Structures are given as C-alpha cells and as structure tokens.
PDB file of C-alpha atoms in Angstrom:
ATOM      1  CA  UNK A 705     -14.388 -11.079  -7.468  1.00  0.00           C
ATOM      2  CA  UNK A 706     -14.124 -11.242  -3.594  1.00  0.00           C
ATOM      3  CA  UNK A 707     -11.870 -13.275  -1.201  1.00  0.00           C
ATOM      4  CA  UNK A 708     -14.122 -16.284   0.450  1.00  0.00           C
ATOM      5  CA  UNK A 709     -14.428 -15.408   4.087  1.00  0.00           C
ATOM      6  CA  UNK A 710     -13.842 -18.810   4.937  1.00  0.00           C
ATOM      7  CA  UNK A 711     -10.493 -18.387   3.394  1.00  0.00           C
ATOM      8  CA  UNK A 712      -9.222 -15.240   5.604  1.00  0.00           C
ATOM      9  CA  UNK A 713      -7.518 -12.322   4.100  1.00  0.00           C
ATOM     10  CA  UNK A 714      -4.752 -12.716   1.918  1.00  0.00           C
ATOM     11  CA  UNK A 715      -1.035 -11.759   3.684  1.00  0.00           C
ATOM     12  CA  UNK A 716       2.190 -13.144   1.830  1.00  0.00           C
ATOM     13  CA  UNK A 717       3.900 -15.615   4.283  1.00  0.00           C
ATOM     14  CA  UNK A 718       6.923 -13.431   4.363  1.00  0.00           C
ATOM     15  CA  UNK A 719       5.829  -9.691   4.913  1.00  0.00           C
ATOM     16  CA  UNK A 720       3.263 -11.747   8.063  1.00  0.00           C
ATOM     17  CA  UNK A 721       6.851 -12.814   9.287  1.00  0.00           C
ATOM     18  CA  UNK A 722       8.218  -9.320   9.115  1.00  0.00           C
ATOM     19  CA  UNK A 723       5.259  -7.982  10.789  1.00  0.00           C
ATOM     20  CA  UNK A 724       5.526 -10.351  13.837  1.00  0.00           C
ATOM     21  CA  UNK A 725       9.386  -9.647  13.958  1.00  0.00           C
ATOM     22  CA  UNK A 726       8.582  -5.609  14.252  1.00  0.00           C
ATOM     23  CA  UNK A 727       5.993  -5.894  16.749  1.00  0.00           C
ATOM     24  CA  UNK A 728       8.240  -7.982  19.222  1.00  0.00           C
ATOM     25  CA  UNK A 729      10.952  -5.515  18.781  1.00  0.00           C
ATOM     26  CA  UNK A 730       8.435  -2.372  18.906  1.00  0.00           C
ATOM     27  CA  UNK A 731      10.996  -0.372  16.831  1.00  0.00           C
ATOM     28  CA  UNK A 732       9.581   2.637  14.099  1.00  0.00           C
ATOM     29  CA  UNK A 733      11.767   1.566  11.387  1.00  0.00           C
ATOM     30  CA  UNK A 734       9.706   0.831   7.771  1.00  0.00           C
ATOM     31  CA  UNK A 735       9.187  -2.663   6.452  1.00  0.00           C
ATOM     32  CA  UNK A 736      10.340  -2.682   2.757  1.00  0.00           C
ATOM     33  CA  UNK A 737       8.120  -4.869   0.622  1.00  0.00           C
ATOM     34  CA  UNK A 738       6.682  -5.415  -3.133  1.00  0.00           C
ATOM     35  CA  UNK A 739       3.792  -6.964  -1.705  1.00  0.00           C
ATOM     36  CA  UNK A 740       1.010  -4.492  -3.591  1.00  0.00           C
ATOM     37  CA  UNK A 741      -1.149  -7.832  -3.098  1.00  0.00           C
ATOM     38  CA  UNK A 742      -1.380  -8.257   0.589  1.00  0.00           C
ATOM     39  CA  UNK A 743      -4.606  -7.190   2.779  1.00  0.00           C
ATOM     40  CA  UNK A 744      -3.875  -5.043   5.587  1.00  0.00           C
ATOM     41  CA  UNK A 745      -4.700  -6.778   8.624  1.00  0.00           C
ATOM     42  CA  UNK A 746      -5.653  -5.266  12.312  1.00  0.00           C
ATOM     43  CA  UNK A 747      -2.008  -6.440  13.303  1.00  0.00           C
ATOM     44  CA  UNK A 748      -0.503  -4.170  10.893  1.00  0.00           C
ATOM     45  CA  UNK A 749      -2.071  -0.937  12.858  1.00  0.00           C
ATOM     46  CA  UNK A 750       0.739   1.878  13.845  1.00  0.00           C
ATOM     47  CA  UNK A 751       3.377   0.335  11.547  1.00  0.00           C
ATOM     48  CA  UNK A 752       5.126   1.485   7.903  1.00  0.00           C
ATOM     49  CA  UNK A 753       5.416   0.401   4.984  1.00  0.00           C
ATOM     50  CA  UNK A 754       7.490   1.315   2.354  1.00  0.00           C
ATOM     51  CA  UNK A 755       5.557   0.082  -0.828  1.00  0.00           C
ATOM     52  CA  UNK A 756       6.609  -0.498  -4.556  1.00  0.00           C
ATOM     53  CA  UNK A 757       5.003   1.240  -7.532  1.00  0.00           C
ATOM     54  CA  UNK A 758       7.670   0.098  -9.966  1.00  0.00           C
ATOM     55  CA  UNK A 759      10.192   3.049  -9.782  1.00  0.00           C
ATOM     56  CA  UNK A 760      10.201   3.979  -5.995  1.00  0.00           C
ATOM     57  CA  UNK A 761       8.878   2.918  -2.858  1.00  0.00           C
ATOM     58  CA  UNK A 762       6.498   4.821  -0.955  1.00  0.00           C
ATOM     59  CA  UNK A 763       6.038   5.655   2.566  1.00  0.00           C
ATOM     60  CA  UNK A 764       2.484   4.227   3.763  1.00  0.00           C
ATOM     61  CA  UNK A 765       1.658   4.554   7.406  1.00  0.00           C
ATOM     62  CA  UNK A 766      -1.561   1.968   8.487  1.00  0.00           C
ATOM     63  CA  UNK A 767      -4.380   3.008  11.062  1.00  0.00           C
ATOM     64  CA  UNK A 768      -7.096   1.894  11.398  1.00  0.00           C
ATOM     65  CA  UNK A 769      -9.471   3.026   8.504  1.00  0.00           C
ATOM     66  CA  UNK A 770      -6.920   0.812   6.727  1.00  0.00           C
ATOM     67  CA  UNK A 771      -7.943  -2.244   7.440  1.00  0.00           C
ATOM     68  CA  UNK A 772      -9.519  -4.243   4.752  1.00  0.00           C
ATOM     69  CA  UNK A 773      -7.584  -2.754   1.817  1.00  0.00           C
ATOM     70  CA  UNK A 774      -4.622  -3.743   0.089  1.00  0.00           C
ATOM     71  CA  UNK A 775      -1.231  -2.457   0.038  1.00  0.00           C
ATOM     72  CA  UNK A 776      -1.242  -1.617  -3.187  1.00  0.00           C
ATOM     73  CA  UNK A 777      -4.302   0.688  -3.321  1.00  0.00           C
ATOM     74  CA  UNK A 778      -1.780   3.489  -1.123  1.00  0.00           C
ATOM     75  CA  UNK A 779       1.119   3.353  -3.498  1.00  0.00           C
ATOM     76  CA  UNK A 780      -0.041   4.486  -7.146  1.00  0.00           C
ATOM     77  CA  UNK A 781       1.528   3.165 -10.045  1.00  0.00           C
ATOM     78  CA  UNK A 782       0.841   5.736 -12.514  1.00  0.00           C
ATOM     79  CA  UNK A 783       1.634   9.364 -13.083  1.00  0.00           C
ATOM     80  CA  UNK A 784      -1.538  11.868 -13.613  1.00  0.00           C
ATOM     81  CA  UNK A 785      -0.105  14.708 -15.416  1.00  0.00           C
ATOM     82  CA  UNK A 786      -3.607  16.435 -15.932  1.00  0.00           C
ATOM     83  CA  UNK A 787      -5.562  16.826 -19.193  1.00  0.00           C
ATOM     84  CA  UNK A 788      -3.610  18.989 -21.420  1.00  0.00           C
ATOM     85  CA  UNK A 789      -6.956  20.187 -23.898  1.00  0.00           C
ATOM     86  CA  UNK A 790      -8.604  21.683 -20.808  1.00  0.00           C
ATOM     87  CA  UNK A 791      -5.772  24.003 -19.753  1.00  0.00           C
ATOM     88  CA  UNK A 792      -5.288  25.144 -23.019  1.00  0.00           C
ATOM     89  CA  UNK A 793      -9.153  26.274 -23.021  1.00  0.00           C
ATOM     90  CA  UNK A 794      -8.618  27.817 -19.946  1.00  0.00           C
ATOM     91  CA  UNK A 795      -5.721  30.214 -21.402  1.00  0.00           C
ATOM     92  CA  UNK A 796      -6.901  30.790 -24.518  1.00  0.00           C
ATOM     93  CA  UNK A 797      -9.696  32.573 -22.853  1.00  0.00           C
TER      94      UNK A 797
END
C-alpha cells in the first residue's frame, strides 16, 4: 500500500542529516547507510550511496530518474544464479 501524500516521503532522520552535512561541504565521498527503506528525494540528486544488501554494500549513484524510489530497490539482496534445467537442455542438444 502507498505512502499518504499528505504524509511526505519517507527519509530516516539520520541519513536526511547526512545528506544536508554533504551538500554544505560539496565533497564526492559516499554516504554509508542500511537505510534500504528511505525514498530518494530531489535533494539526494548527484550524491552516493553506499547501500546494504546484507553481505556488502553497494555503490548507488542518484539522478534524477531516481527520484521516487527507494534505496533499497538499487542494492539487490539476492543472488540469481540462473535456472540450471534450461542450460542443461541447451547442451544436451
């Protein structure tokens, strides 16, 4: 279920402060966070993040067809390792 627009998009308190604090100083150095939950906000434009999954963090850069989605949806949790019966069929043949 959606967000209520009257509400605003959701941004944890302390990745909003971190993204203030790297716009003052205008530096290109990642902001570490576990924040999968977080929208990305027009603010958030031209920085990046270094994103969770579990095991690793990963390096997501924001622009502007960003904006709207969550963190979360750029850093994939699970592994696809393909479908092992189809690449059998394909050698067998």
């Amino acid at each position: 279920m959606a967000r209520s627009l009257k509400k605003g998009p959701f941004v944890d308190s302390h990745l909003a402060k971190k993204v203030v604090a790297e716009k003052a100083a205008n530096s290109n150095k990642p902001i570490k966070t576990w924040s999968r939950r977080s929208t990305i906000t027009p603010d958030m434009i031209g920085l990046t993040f270094n994103v969770h999954n579990g095991r690793n963090f990963v390096p997501v850069y924001v622009t502007e067809n960003h904006v709207g989605y969550k963190l979360g949806e750029f850093s994939p949790t699970r592994t696809f390792k393909g479908h092992k019966g189809s690449v059998q069929k394909k050698i067998g043949k």
